[in-house]
Amino acid sequence: MITVIKAILGLGLVALAGCASPEDKLRPACAGADRVEVAVSAPADELDDVSVRACAVRETGALAALIETIDVDSESMPWCKCGGDLRIDFFAGERALVRLTVHQGEWLRWRDGNWKVQHALTSASREALDEWLNRHRCPTTATARQACNPGAR
């Protein structure tokens, strides 16, 4: 009986060890990035690549800081049909590594990544992301949302 209990507990620990958080899945995918480009999506962008590049940041420390600002909570939702208000692309040389899109300033999508849903940014993460964007002279999530949805508040 004890052997059976140990086996069951061992399987549970193995299963838990394989449950990485969304952030833990994202960080290795951004490893090796030497540039990030931030773009504001065009109004009514429908999952295509219509956007206007607003800034590019090449400082390694700044890229690491940006990745560390990303923290999502347990709330998630299926992908919406829009392309998001703000696009954040990580590159290694000319190779695209990761494309993130911010939706309504609150939701984060990892396009072509292994997140199957959009995740809600924590309030601290939303604030830290906007601070990072502002510090590097990139449009904030509110600025991008206003540009994409002129009637939005």
CSV table of C-alpha atoms in Angstrom, one decimal:
chain,number,residue,atom,x,y,z
A,1,MET,CA,0.0,0.0,0.0
A,2,ILE,CA,2.8,2.4,0.9
A,3,THR,CA,4.5,1.7,-2.4
A,4,VAL,CA,1.3,2.6,-4.3
A,5,ILE,CA,0.9,5.9,-2.4
A,6,LYS,CA,4.5,6.8,-3.1
A,7,ALA,CA,4.0,6.1,-6.8
A,8,ILE,CA,0.9,8.2,-6.9
A,9,LEU,CA,2.5,11.1,-5.1
A,10,GLY,CA,5.6,10.8,-7.3
A,11,LEU,CA,3.4,11.0,-10.5
A,12,GLY,CA,1.7,14.1,-9.0
A,13,LEU,CA,5.0,15.8,-8.4
A,14,VAL,CA,6.2,15.0,-11.9
A,15,ALA,CA,3.0,16.5,-13.4
A,16,LEU,CA,3.3,19.6,-11.3
A,17,ALA,CA,6.9,20.1,-12.3
A,18,GLY,CA,5.8,20.2,-16.0
A,19,CYS,CA,3.3,23.0,-15.3
A,20,ALA,CA,5.3,26.1,-16.1
A,21,SER,CA,3.7,29.5,-15.8
A,22,PRO,CA,3.1,31.5,-18.9
A,23,GLU,CA,6.0,33.8,-18.0
A,24,ASP,CA,8.3,30.8,-17.6
A,25,LYS,CA,7.4,29.7,-21.1
A,26,LEU,CA,8.0,33.1,-22.5
A,27,ARG,CA,11.4,34.0,-21.0
A,28,PRO,CA,13.4,31.3,-22.7
A,29,ALA,CA,11.8,32.2,-26.0
A,30,CYS,CA,13.2,35.7,-25.7
A,31,ALA,CA,16.7,34.5,-24.8
A,32,GLY,CA,19.3,35.9,-27.1
A,33,ALA,CA,17.2,38.9,-28.1
A,34,ASP,CA,19.4,41.9,-29.1
A,35,ARG,CA,16.6,44.2,-30.1
A,36,VAL,CA,12.9,44.9,-29.4
A,37,GLU,CA,10.7,46.9,-31.7
A,38,VAL,CA,7.4,48.4,-30.5
A,39,ALA,CA,4.7,49.3,-33.0
A,40,VAL,CA,1.2,50.8,-32.8
A,41,SER,CA,-1.4,48.8,-34.7
A,42,ALA,CA,-3.4,50.5,-37.3
A,43,PRO,CA,-7.1,51.0,-36.6
A,44,ALA,CA,-9.2,48.0,-37.2
A,45,ASP,CA,-6.1,45.8,-37.6
A,46,GLU,CA,-7.5,42.2,-38.1
A,47,LEU,CA,-4.6,39.9,-37.2
A,48,ASP,CA,-2.6,41.2,-40.1
A,49,ASP,CA,0.7,43.0,-39.9
A,50,VAL,CA,-0.6,46.5,-40.5
A,51,SER,CA,1.2,48.7,-37.9
A,52,VAL,CA,3.5,51.6,-37.5
A,53,ARG,CA,6.9,51.0,-35.9
A,54,ALA,CA,7.3,53.5,-33.1
A,55,CYS,CA,10.6,52.7,-31.5
A,56,ALA,CA,13.4,50.2,-31.3
A,57,VAL,CA,15.5,49.4,-28.2
A,58,ARG,CA,18.9,47.6,-28.4
A,59,GLU,CA,20.2,47.9,-24.8
A,60,THR,CA,20.6,44.4,-23.4
A,61,GLY,CA,19.8,45.5,-19.9
A,62,ALA,CA,16.7,47.3,-21.1
A,63,LEU,CA,15.5,44.1,-22.9
A,64,ALA,CA,16.0,42.0,-19.8
A,65,ALA,CA,14.0,44.6,-17.8
A,66,LEU,CA,11.2,44.6,-20.3
A,67,ILE,CA,10.9,40.8,-20.1
A,68,GLU,CA,10.9,41.0,-16.3
A,69,THR,CA,8.0,43.5,-16.3
A,70,ILE,CA,5.7,40.7,-17.8
A,71,ASP,CA,3.6,39.1,-15.1
A,72,VAL,CA,0.2,37.7,-15.8
A,73,ASP,CA,-2.4,36.5,-13.4
A,74,SER,CA,-4.6,33.4,-13.7
A,75,GLU,CA,-7.3,35.2,-15.6
A,76,SER,CA,-7.3,34.3,-19.3
A,77,MET,CA,-9.6,34.6,-22.3
A,78,PRO,CA,-9.8,33.1,-25.8
A,79,TRP,CA,-8.1,35.2,-28.5
A,80,CYS,CA,-10.1,38.1,-29.8
A,81,LYS,CA,-10.2,38.9,-33.5
A,82,CYS,CA,-8.2,42.1,-33.3
A,83,GLY,CA,-4.5,42.5,-33.8
A,84,GLY,CA,-4.1,44.4,-30.5
A,85,ASP,CA,-3.3,48.0,-29.8
A,86,LEU,CA,0.5,47.6,-29.3
A,87,ARG,CA,2.9,45.1,-30.8
A,88,ILE,CA,6.2,44.2,-29.1
A,89,ASP,CA,8.6,42.1,-31.3
A,90,PHE,CA,11.8,40.6,-30.0
A,91,PHE,CA,14.6,39.9,-32.5
A,92,ALA,CA,18.0,38.2,-32.5
A,93,GLY,CA,19.7,39.9,-35.5
A,94,GLU,CA,17.2,39.8,-38.3
A,95,ARG,CA,15.4,36.7,-36.9
A,96,ALA,CA,12.1,37.3,-35.2
A,97,LEU,CA,11.9,35.5,-31.8
A,98,VAL,CA,8.7,36.5,-30.2
A,99,ARG,CA,5.7,38.7,-31.0
A,100,LEU,CA,3.6,40.0,-28.2
A,101,THR,CA,0.5,42.1,-28.6
A,102,VAL,CA,-1.2,44.1,-25.9
A,103,HIS,CA,-5.0,44.3,-26.1
A,104,GLN,CA,-7.0,47.1,-24.4
A,105,GLY,CA,-3.9,47.8,-22.2
A,106,GLU,CA,-4.8,44.8,-20.1
A,107,TRP,CA,-4.4,41.5,-22.1
A,108,LEU,CA,-1.3,40.0,-23.5
A,109,ARG,CA,-1.1,37.6,-26.5
A,110,TRP,CA,1.9,35.7,-27.5
A,111,ARG,CA,1.4,35.4,-31.2
A,112,ASP,CA,2.8,32.2,-32.7
A,113,GLY,CA,3.9,31.1,-29.2
A,114,ASN,CA,2.7,28.4,-27.0
A,115,TRP,CA,0.0,30.3,-25.1
A,116,LYS,CA,-3.3,29.2,-26.4
A,117,VAL,CA,-5.2,32.1,-24.7
A,118,GLN,CA,-4.7,35.8,-23.9
A,119,HIS,CA,-3.5,36.4,-20.4
A,120,ALA,CA,-4.4,39.3,-18.2
A,121,LEU,CA,-1.5,41.4,-17.1
A,122,THR,CA,-1.3,42.1,-13.4
A,123,SER,CA,-1.9,45.7,-12.4
A,124,ALA,CA,1.7,45.9,-11.3
A,125,SER,CA,2.8,44.5,-14.7
A,126,ARG,CA,0.7,47.0,-16.6
A,127,GLU,CA,2.2,49.9,-14.7
A,128,ALA,CA,5.8,48.6,-15.1
A,129,LEU,CA,5.2,48.0,-18.8
A,130,ASP,CA,4.0,51.5,-19.3
A,131,GLU,CA,6.9,52.9,-17.3
A,132,TRP,CA,9.4,50.9,-19.4
A,133,LEU,CA,7.7,52.1,-22.6
A,134,ASN,CA,7.7,55.7,-21.5
A,135,ARG,CA,11.4,55.6,-20.3
A,136,HIS,CA,12.5,54.3,-23.7
A,137,ARG,CA,10.4,56.8,-25.6
A,138,CYS,CA,7.9,54.2,-26.9
A,139,PRO,CA,4.2,54.8,-27.0
A,140,THR,CA,2.4,53.6,-23.8
A,141,THR,CA,-0.5,51.2,-23.9
A,142,ALA,CA,-2.9,54.0,-23.4
A,143,THR,CA,-1.4,56.0,-26.3
A,144,ALA,CA,-1.6,53.0,-28.5
A,145,ARG,CA,-5.2,52.2,-27.5
A,146,GLN,CA,-6.2,55.8,-28.3
A,147,ALA,CA,-4.5,55.7,-31.7
A,148,CYS,CA,-6.2,52.4,-32.6
A,149,ASN,CA,-9.6,53.3,-31.1
A,150,PRO,CA,-10.1,57.1,-31.2
A,151,GLY,CA,-13.3,56.9,-29.3
A,152,ALA,CA,-11.8,54.8,-26.5
A,153,ARG,CA,-11.1,56.2,-23.1
